[in-house]
Amino acid sequence: MAKKISDKVTWVGKTDWELKKFHGDEFTTVSGSSYNSYLIQDEKNVLIDTAWLPYDKEFVANLKQEINLQKIDYIIINHGEVDHSGSLPELMREIPDTPIYCTANGIKSIKGQYHKDWNFIPVKTGDTLNIGESTLTFIEAPMLHWPDTMFTYMDKENILFSNDGFGQHMASEHLYADEVDQDILYAEAIKYYANILALFSMMVKKKVNEILAMNLNIDMICPSHGLIWRKDPTQIVEKYLEWAENYQENQITIIYDTMWNDTRKMAEAIAKGINEKDKNVTIKLMNTAKDDKTDVLTEVFKSKMILVGSPTVNNGYLYSIAGILEMIKGMKLKNKKAAAFGSYGWSGEAVKLITEELKQSGFEIINEGIRTMWTPDKEKTKECIEFGKNLC
Ligand code: FEO
């Protein structure tokens, strides 16, 4: 249901309570999400972004309740990914000649997905569109998180439509960030950053600083997922600058998989050693075969050090560890330390292989890791505890 958010702007998006997987199976969205679309009604009427393809009919039907579609003068697509452009084909069946403003890369992405030669108008940073009392300014934001991404700024009402930037995968009966539990909000916001934007931190930093240098008056930041930032809206901008700067908390995350609990016992003994040496460090133990991978990546992002453990199996390591190592590599994290551990029965290559993988992923390797042959006995458990103490 549409909701007015300012004098001229109405939220016309879709809240998706049942979304639990996003990007295929890549991202787990336990809190659901929303596809925020905004209708600006000035002398000209503008639609910013649409909703994900499965909701296209519902989206267009709801939009018709707000406006006669023929009266939409311009469509702005800030980013062509299907969760924002997916309702375009349904909409364009009704208003096929309406100009679509997007970046040059946006045109490629939309044409590539829908194979339609709609009336595209390419825009660049600084281009403007006067719509009556207000003027819209386009700001390209490549790789936040696709090459085509841009933001749109509306003056007079001082709204930054930031698309994926500053979003959260979070369905809510509320529309504004200040109306929900702040711990949950920020847990979702950092999860979103860690899993979608961490890789592009350099670009995030550059773009955020560029926007701050523009000295825009910002009363609201309207992302395309989750809650709208209304109260102290630049709080999330400041958080992004912090997260983009090789972010770490005083946390060590121990991620492992285990066949017969021997590697788990090692993980727990190492954690005990860390805790005995440094009570201030937060320790998280996560079994990659049981814990959610999106949560694991979030904890890795927050950590100053990670320890990765697996038993040796078929001269390698377990597949859940292989999967998570591949995802961690993709984050291109900097300024984090790591070491490996694991049990084995005979060949015992896993620790060396994990260490090599962590090195390739940009971690500073603290030591050659620790191995246990068969089940850790009292002596070996003590050795793991010492290993943990020495990490501090
Ligand atoms: Fe929310 Fe990159 O799409």
Coordinates of C-alpha atoms and ligand atoms in Angstrom, one line a residue:
M1 CA 0.0 0.0 0.0
A2 CA 1.4 3.4 -1.0
K3 CA 2.5 5.8 1.8
K4 CA 3.2 9.5 1.5
I5 CA 6.7 10.4 2.8
S6 CA 6.8 14.1 2.0
D7 CA 4.7 16.8 0.3
K8 CA 5.6 15.5 -3.2
V9 CA 6.9 12.0 -2.7
T10 CA 5.0 8.8 -2.1
W11 CA 6.5 5.3 -1.4
V12 CA 4.9 2.9 -3.9
G13 CA 7.2 -0.1 -3.3
K14 CA 6.6 -3.7 -2.2
T15 CA 7.4 -5.1 1.2
D16 CA 8.5 -8.7 0.8
W17 CA 8.0 -10.5 4.1
E18 CA 8.7 -13.9 2.7
L19 CA 12.0 -13.3 1.0
K20 CA 14.5 -15.6 2.7
K21 CA 17.1 -16.0 -0.1
F22 CA 18.5 -13.3 -2.3
H23 CA 20.8 -13.3 -5.4
G24 CA 19.8 -17.0 -5.8
D25 CA 21.2 -18.7 -2.7
E26 CA 24.0 -16.2 -2.1
F27 CA 22.5 -14.0 0.5
T28 CA 20.2 -15.1 3.3
T29 CA 17.5 -12.5 4.1
V30 CA 16.0 -13.8 7.4
S31 CA 14.2 -10.5 7.9
G32 CA 12.7 -10.3 4.5
S33 CA 13.2 -7.2 2.4
S34 CA 11.5 -4.5 0.5
Y35 CA 11.7 -3.1 -3.1
N36 CA 11.3 0.6 -2.5
S37 CA 9.9 2.6 -5.4
Y38 CA 9.0 6.3 -5.2
L39 CA 6.5 8.4 -7.0
I40 CA 7.3 12.1 -7.2
Q41 CA 4.3 14.3 -8.1
D42 CA 5.4 17.8 -9.0
E43 CA 4.5 19.7 -12.2
K44 CA 5.9 16.6 -13.8
N45 CA 5.4 13.1 -12.4
V46 CA 8.4 10.8 -11.9
L47 CA 8.7 7.2 -10.9
I48 CA 12.0 6.2 -9.3
D49 CA 12.7 2.4 -9.6
T50 CA 10.2 -0.4 -9.6
A51 CA 9.8 -3.7 -7.8
W52 CA 11.1 -7.3 -8.3
L53 CA 9.7 -9.2 -11.2
P54 CA 7.5 -11.7 -9.3
Y55 CA 5.5 -8.7 -8.0
D56 CA 5.2 -6.8 -11.3
K57 CA 1.5 -7.1 -11.7
E58 CA 0.8 -6.2 -8.1
F59 CA 3.2 -3.3 -8.4
V60 CA 1.6 -1.8 -11.5
A61 CA -1.9 -2.4 -10.1
N62 CA -1.0 -0.6 -6.9
L63 CA 0.6 2.2 -8.8
K64 CA -2.6 2.7 -10.7
Q65 CA -4.3 3.4 -7.4
E66 CA -2.0 6.4 -7.0
I67 CA -1.8 7.8 -10.4
N68 CA -3.1 7.4 -13.9
L69 CA -0.1 5.8 -15.6
Q70 CA -0.4 8.0 -18.6
K71 CA 0.4 10.9 -16.4
I72 CA 3.9 9.6 -15.5
D73 CA 6.2 11.8 -17.4
Y74 CA 9.6 10.2 -16.6
I75 CA 10.9 7.0 -15.1
I76 CA 14.2 6.9 -13.4
I77 CA 16.0 3.6 -13.0
N78 CA 18.9 4.1 -10.5
H79 CA 20.1 0.5 -11.0
G80 CA 19.1 -2.1 -13.5
E81 CA 19.2 -5.2 -11.3
V82 CA 16.0 -7.2 -11.6
D83 CA 14.9 -6.4 -8.0
H84 CA 14.5 -2.8 -9.1
S85 CA 13.8 -3.0 -12.8
G86 CA 11.8 -6.2 -12.8
S87 CA 8.4 -4.5 -13.1
L88 CA 9.4 -2.4 -16.1
P89 CA 8.2 -4.7 -18.8
E90 CA 4.7 -4.8 -17.2
L91 CA 4.7 -1.1 -16.7
M92 CA 6.1 -0.3 -20.2
R93 CA 3.3 -2.4 -21.8
E94 CA 1.0 0.5 -20.6
I95 CA 3.2 3.5 -21.2
P96 CA 5.7 2.3 -23.8
D97 CA 7.0 5.7 -24.8
T98 CA 7.8 7.1 -21.4
P99 CA 11.4 8.2 -21.2
I100 CA 13.6 6.1 -18.9
Y101 CA 16.5 8.0 -17.3
C102 CA 19.5 5.9 -16.3
T103 CA 23.2 5.7 -16.8
A104 CA 24.8 4.5 -20.1
N105 CA 25.6 1.3 -18.2
G106 CA 22.0 1.1 -17.0
I107 CA 20.8 1.1 -20.6
K108 CA 23.2 -1.8 -21.4
S109 CA 22.0 -3.7 -18.3
I110 CA 18.2 -3.1 -18.9
K111 CA 18.5 -3.9 -22.6
G112 CA 20.6 -7.0 -21.8
Q113 CA 17.9 -8.3 -19.5
Y114 CA 14.6 -7.3 -21.2
H115 CA 15.7 -7.0 -24.9
K116 CA 13.5 -3.9 -25.4
D117 CA 14.5 -0.7 -27.1
W118 CA 12.6 1.7 -24.8
N119 CA 13.0 5.4 -24.8
F120 CA 16.2 5.6 -22.8
I121 CA 17.8 8.9 -21.8
P122 CA 21.4 8.4 -20.6
V123 CA 22.5 10.6 -17.8
K124 CA 25.8 11.4 -16.1
T125 CA 26.9 12.9 -12.8
G126 CA 25.7 16.5 -12.6
D127 CA 22.9 16.2 -15.2
T128 CA 19.7 17.6 -14.0
L129 CA 16.0 17.3 -14.7
N130 CA 13.6 20.0 -13.7
I131 CA 10.2 18.8 -12.8
G132 CA 8.5 22.0 -11.6
E133 CA 9.3 23.3 -8.2
S134 CA 12.0 20.7 -7.7
T135 CA 15.0 19.7 -9.7
L136 CA 16.5 16.2 -9.8
T137 CA 20.3 15.8 -10.0
F138 CA 21.9 12.5 -11.0
I139 CA 25.0 11.2 -9.4
E140 CA 26.7 8.2 -10.9
A141 CA 27.8 5.7 -8.3
P142 CA 29.5 2.9 -10.3
M143 CA 30.2 -0.3 -8.4
L144 CA 27.9 0.6 -5.5
H145 CA 27.3 -2.2 -6.4
W146 CA 26.9 -2.6 -10.2
P147 CA 28.6 -0.5 -12.9
D148 CA 25.3 1.1 -13.7
T149 CA 24.3 2.3 -10.3
M150 CA 23.4 5.9 -9.7
F151 CA 21.8 8.1 -7.0
T152 CA 19.2 10.8 -7.6
Y153 CA 19.0 13.9 -5.5
M154 CA 15.8 15.9 -5.2
D155 CA 16.2 19.5 -4.1
K156 CA 13.6 21.5 -2.1
E157 CA 12.5 18.3 -0.3
N158 CA 16.2 17.4 0.1
I159 CA 15.9 13.7 -0.6
L160 CA 18.7 11.4 -1.7
F161 CA 17.4 8.3 -3.5
S162 CA 20.3 6.1 -3.0
N163 CA 19.1 2.8 -4.4
D164 CA 21.1 -0.2 -2.9
G165 CA 23.4 2.2 -1.0
F166 CA 22.5 2.6 2.7
G167 CA 19.9 -0.1 2.4
Q168 CA 19.0 -3.1 4.5
H169 CA 17.3 -6.3 3.7
M170 CA 14.5 -5.9 6.2
A171 CA 10.7 -6.1 5.9
S172 CA 8.9 -3.9 8.3
E173 CA 5.4 -2.5 8.9
H174 CA 7.3 0.8 9.4
L175 CA 8.8 3.0 6.7
Y176 CA 11.4 4.9 8.7
A177 CA 14.7 3.7 10.4
D178 CA 13.9 5.7 13.5
E179 CA 10.7 3.6 14.1
V180 CA 12.4 0.2 14.4
D181 CA 14.7 -1.5 16.9
Q182 CA 18.1 0.2 16.3
D183 CA 20.2 -3.0 17.1
I184 CA 18.2 -5.0 14.5
L185 CA 18.4 -2.2 12.0
Y186 CA 22.2 -1.8 12.3
A187 CA 22.7 -5.6 12.4
E188 CA 20.9 -5.8 9.0
A189 CA 22.7 -2.7 7.7
I190 CA 26.2 -4.1 8.5
K191 CA 25.2 -7.5 7.1
Y192 CA 24.1 -5.8 3.9
Y193 CA 27.4 -3.8 3.7
A194 CA 29.6 -6.9 4.5
N195 CA 27.9 -9.1 2.0
I196 CA 27.2 -6.7 -0.8
L197 CA 29.5 -3.7 -0.6
A198 CA 32.6 -4.7 1.4
L199 CA 34.4 -5.7 -1.8
F200 CA 33.8 -2.1 -3.2
S201 CA 34.9 -0.3 0.0
M202 CA 37.4 1.9 -1.9
M203 CA 34.6 3.1 -4.3
V204 CA 32.2 3.5 -1.4
K205 CA 34.7 5.8 0.4
K206 CA 35.3 7.9 -2.7
K207 CA 31.7 8.3 -3.5
V208 CA 30.6 9.1 0.0
N209 CA 33.3 11.7 0.3
E210 CA 32.3 13.1 -3.1
I211 CA 28.6 13.4 -1.9
L212 CA 29.6 15.0 1.3
A213 CA 31.8 17.5 -0.6
M214 CA 28.7 18.5 -2.6
N215 CA 27.2 19.9 0.6
L216 CA 23.8 18.8 -0.3
N217 CA 21.0 19.5 2.2
I218 CA 19.8 16.0 3.1
D219 CA 16.5 15.6 5.0
M220 CA 16.0 12.0 4.0
I221 CA 17.9 9.1 2.5
C222 CA 15.6 6.8 0.6
P223 CA 17.3 3.5 -0.2
S224 CA 15.7 0.9 -2.5
H225 CA 15.7 -1.8 0.3
G226 CA 14.5 -1.5 3.9
L227 CA 13.9 1.5 6.0
I228 CA 14.2 5.2 5.1
W229 CA 16.7 7.3 7.0
R230 CA 14.8 10.4 8.2
K231 CA 16.1 11.2 11.7
D232 CA 19.7 12.3 11.5
P233 CA 19.8 10.8 8.0
T234 CA 23.6 11.1 7.5
Q235 CA 24.2 8.7 10.4
I236 CA 24.3 5.8 7.9
V237 CA 26.7 7.8 5.7
E238 CA 29.1 8.2 8.6
K239 CA 28.8 4.4 9.3
Y240 CA 29.6 3.6 5.7
L241 CA 32.8 5.7 5.9
E242 CA 33.7 3.7 9.1
W243 CA 32.9 0.4 7.5
A244 CA 34.8 1.3 4.3
E245 CA 38.0 2.0 6.2
N246 CA 39.3 -1.5 6.8
Y247 CA 36.7 -2.0 9.5
Q248 CA 37.3 -4.2 12.5
E249 CA 36.1 -4.7 16.0
N250 CA 38.0 -6.3 18.9
Q251 CA 36.7 -9.7 17.7
I252 CA 38.1 -13.0 16.7
T253 CA 35.9 -15.3 14.8
I254 CA 36.7 -19.1 14.7
I255 CA 35.0 -20.8 11.8
Y256 CA 35.2 -24.5 11.4
D257 CA 33.6 -27.6 10.1
T258 CA 34.0 -31.0 11.8
M259 CA 33.4 -34.7 11.0
W260 CA 33.6 -36.4 14.3
N261 CA 33.9 -33.3 16.6
D262 CA 37.7 -33.4 16.9
T263 CA 38.1 -30.1 15.0
R264 CA 35.3 -28.6 17.0
K265 CA 37.1 -29.6 20.2
M266 CA 40.2 -27.8 18.9
A267 CA 38.1 -24.7 18.1
E268 CA 36.7 -24.6 21.6
A269 CA 40.1 -25.1 23.2
I270 CA 41.6 -22.3 21.1
A271 CA 38.6 -20.1 22.1
K272 CA 39.3 -20.9 25.8
G273 CA 42.9 -19.9 25.4
I274 CA 42.0 -16.6 23.8
N275 CA 39.5 -15.9 26.5
E276 CA 41.9 -16.7 29.3
K277 CA 44.5 -14.3 27.9
D278 CA 42.2 -11.5 26.9
K279 CA 38.7 -11.1 28.4
N280 CA 37.9 -8.1 26.3
V281 CA 38.1 -9.8 22.9
T282 CA 34.7 -11.0 21.5
I283 CA 35.0 -14.5 20.4
K284 CA 32.5 -16.1 17.9
L285 CA 32.6 -19.8 17.0
M286 CA 30.7 -20.7 13.9
N287 CA 30.3 -24.1 12.3
T288 CA 30.1 -23.4 8.6
A289 CA 28.0 -26.5 8.0
K290 CA 25.4 -25.3 10.4
D291 CA 25.6 -21.5 10.6
D292 CA 24.2 -19.3 8.0
K293 CA 26.9 -18.2 5.5
T294 CA 25.7 -14.6 5.3
D295 CA 26.1 -14.4 9.1
V296 CA 29.5 -16.0 8.9
L297 CA 30.7 -13.4 6.4
T298 CA 29.3 -10.6 8.5
E299 CA 31.3 -11.8 11.5
V300 CA 34.4 -12.2 9.4
F301 CA 33.9 -8.6 8.2
K302 CA 33.7 -7.4 11.9
S303 CA 36.8 -9.4 13.0
K304 CA 40.4 -8.4 13.5
M305 CA 41.4 -12.0 13.2
I306 CA 39.8 -15.2 11.9
L307 CA 40.8 -18.8 12.5
V308 CA 39.6 -21.4 10.0
G309 CA 39.5 -25.1 10.9
S310 CA 38.8 -28.3 9.1
P311 CA 39.7 -31.9 9.4
T312 CA 41.6 -33.3 6.4
V313 CA 39.4 -35.3 4.1
N314 CA 40.5 -36.8 0.8
N315 CA 43.7 -34.8 1.0
G316 CA 41.8 -31.5 1.3
Y317 CA 39.3 -29.8 3.5
L318 CA 35.5 -30.0 4.0
Y319 CA 33.2 -28.5 1.4
S320 CA 31.5 -26.0 3.7
I321 CA 35.0 -24.6 4.5
A322 CA 35.8 -24.5 0.7
G323 CA 32.6 -22.6 0.0
I324 CA 33.1 -20.1 2.8
L325 CA 36.8 -19.5 1.9
E326 CA 35.7 -18.8 -1.7
M327 CA 33.2 -16.2 -0.4
I328 CA 35.7 -14.7 1.9
K329 CA 38.2 -14.3 -0.9
G330 CA 35.6 -12.4 -2.9
M331 CA 35.3 -9.8 -0.1
K332 CA 38.9 -8.7 -0.7
L333 CA 39.3 -7.7 3.0
K334 CA 42.3 -5.9 4.2
N335 CA 44.1 -5.5 7.5
K336 CA 42.9 -8.8 9.0
K337 CA 44.9 -11.6 10.5
A338 CA 44.3 -15.3 10.2
A339 CA 45.5 -18.8 11.0
A340 CA 44.3 -22.4 10.4
F341 CA 43.7 -25.5 12.5
G342 CA 42.3 -28.9 12.1
S343 CA 42.4 -32.6 13.0
Y344 CA 43.6 -35.5 10.8
G345 CA 44.1 -39.2 10.9
W346 CA 46.9 -39.7 8.4
S347 CA 47.8 -37.3 5.6
G348 CA 46.8 -34.0 7.3
E349 CA 47.1 -31.4 4.4
A350 CA 44.0 -29.3 5.4
V351 CA 45.8 -26.8 7.6
K352 CA 48.5 -26.0 5.1
L353 CA 45.9 -25.7 2.3
I354 CA 43.6 -23.4 4.3
T355 CA 46.6 -21.3 5.3
E356 CA 47.6 -20.9 1.6
E357 CA 44.0 -20.0 0.7
L358 CA 43.8 -17.3 3.5
K359 CA 47.1 -15.9 2.3
Q360 CA 45.8 -15.7 -1.3
S361 CA 42.7 -13.9 0.1
G362 CA 44.9 -11.1 1.6
F363 CA 45.0 -12.1 5.2
E364 CA 48.2 -11.7 7.2
I365 CA 49.1 -15.2 8.3
I366 CA 50.1 -15.2 12.0
N367 CA 51.7 -18.7 12.1
E368 CA 51.7 -22.1 10.4
G369 CA 48.5 -23.2 12.3
I370 CA 47.9 -26.1 14.5
R371 CA 47.1 -29.8 13.8
T372 CA 45.9 -32.6 15.9
M373 CA 46.3 -36.3 15.0
W374 CA 43.0 -38.1 15.8
T375 CA 41.1 -36.8 18.9
P376 CA 42.8 -34.1 21.0
D377 CA 44.0 -35.6 24.3
K378 CA 44.7 -33.7 27.4
E379 CA 48.1 -32.7 26.2
K380 CA 46.9 -31.6 22.7
T381 CA 44.0 -29.7 24.2
K382 CA 46.5 -27.8 26.4
E383 CA 48.5 -27.1 23.2
C384 CA 45.3 -25.7 21.5
I385 CA 44.7 -23.5 24.6
E386 CA 48.2 -22.2 24.4
F387 CA 47.8 -21.6 20.7
G388 CA 44.8 -19.5 21.5
K389 CA 46.7 -17.5 24.2
N390 CA 49.6 -16.9 21.8
L391 CA 47.2 -15.4 19.3
C392 CA 46.5 -12.5 21.6
Ligands
FEO1 FE1 18.9 -4.3 -4.9 FE2 21.7 -4.5 -6.8 O1 19.9 -4.6 -6.4

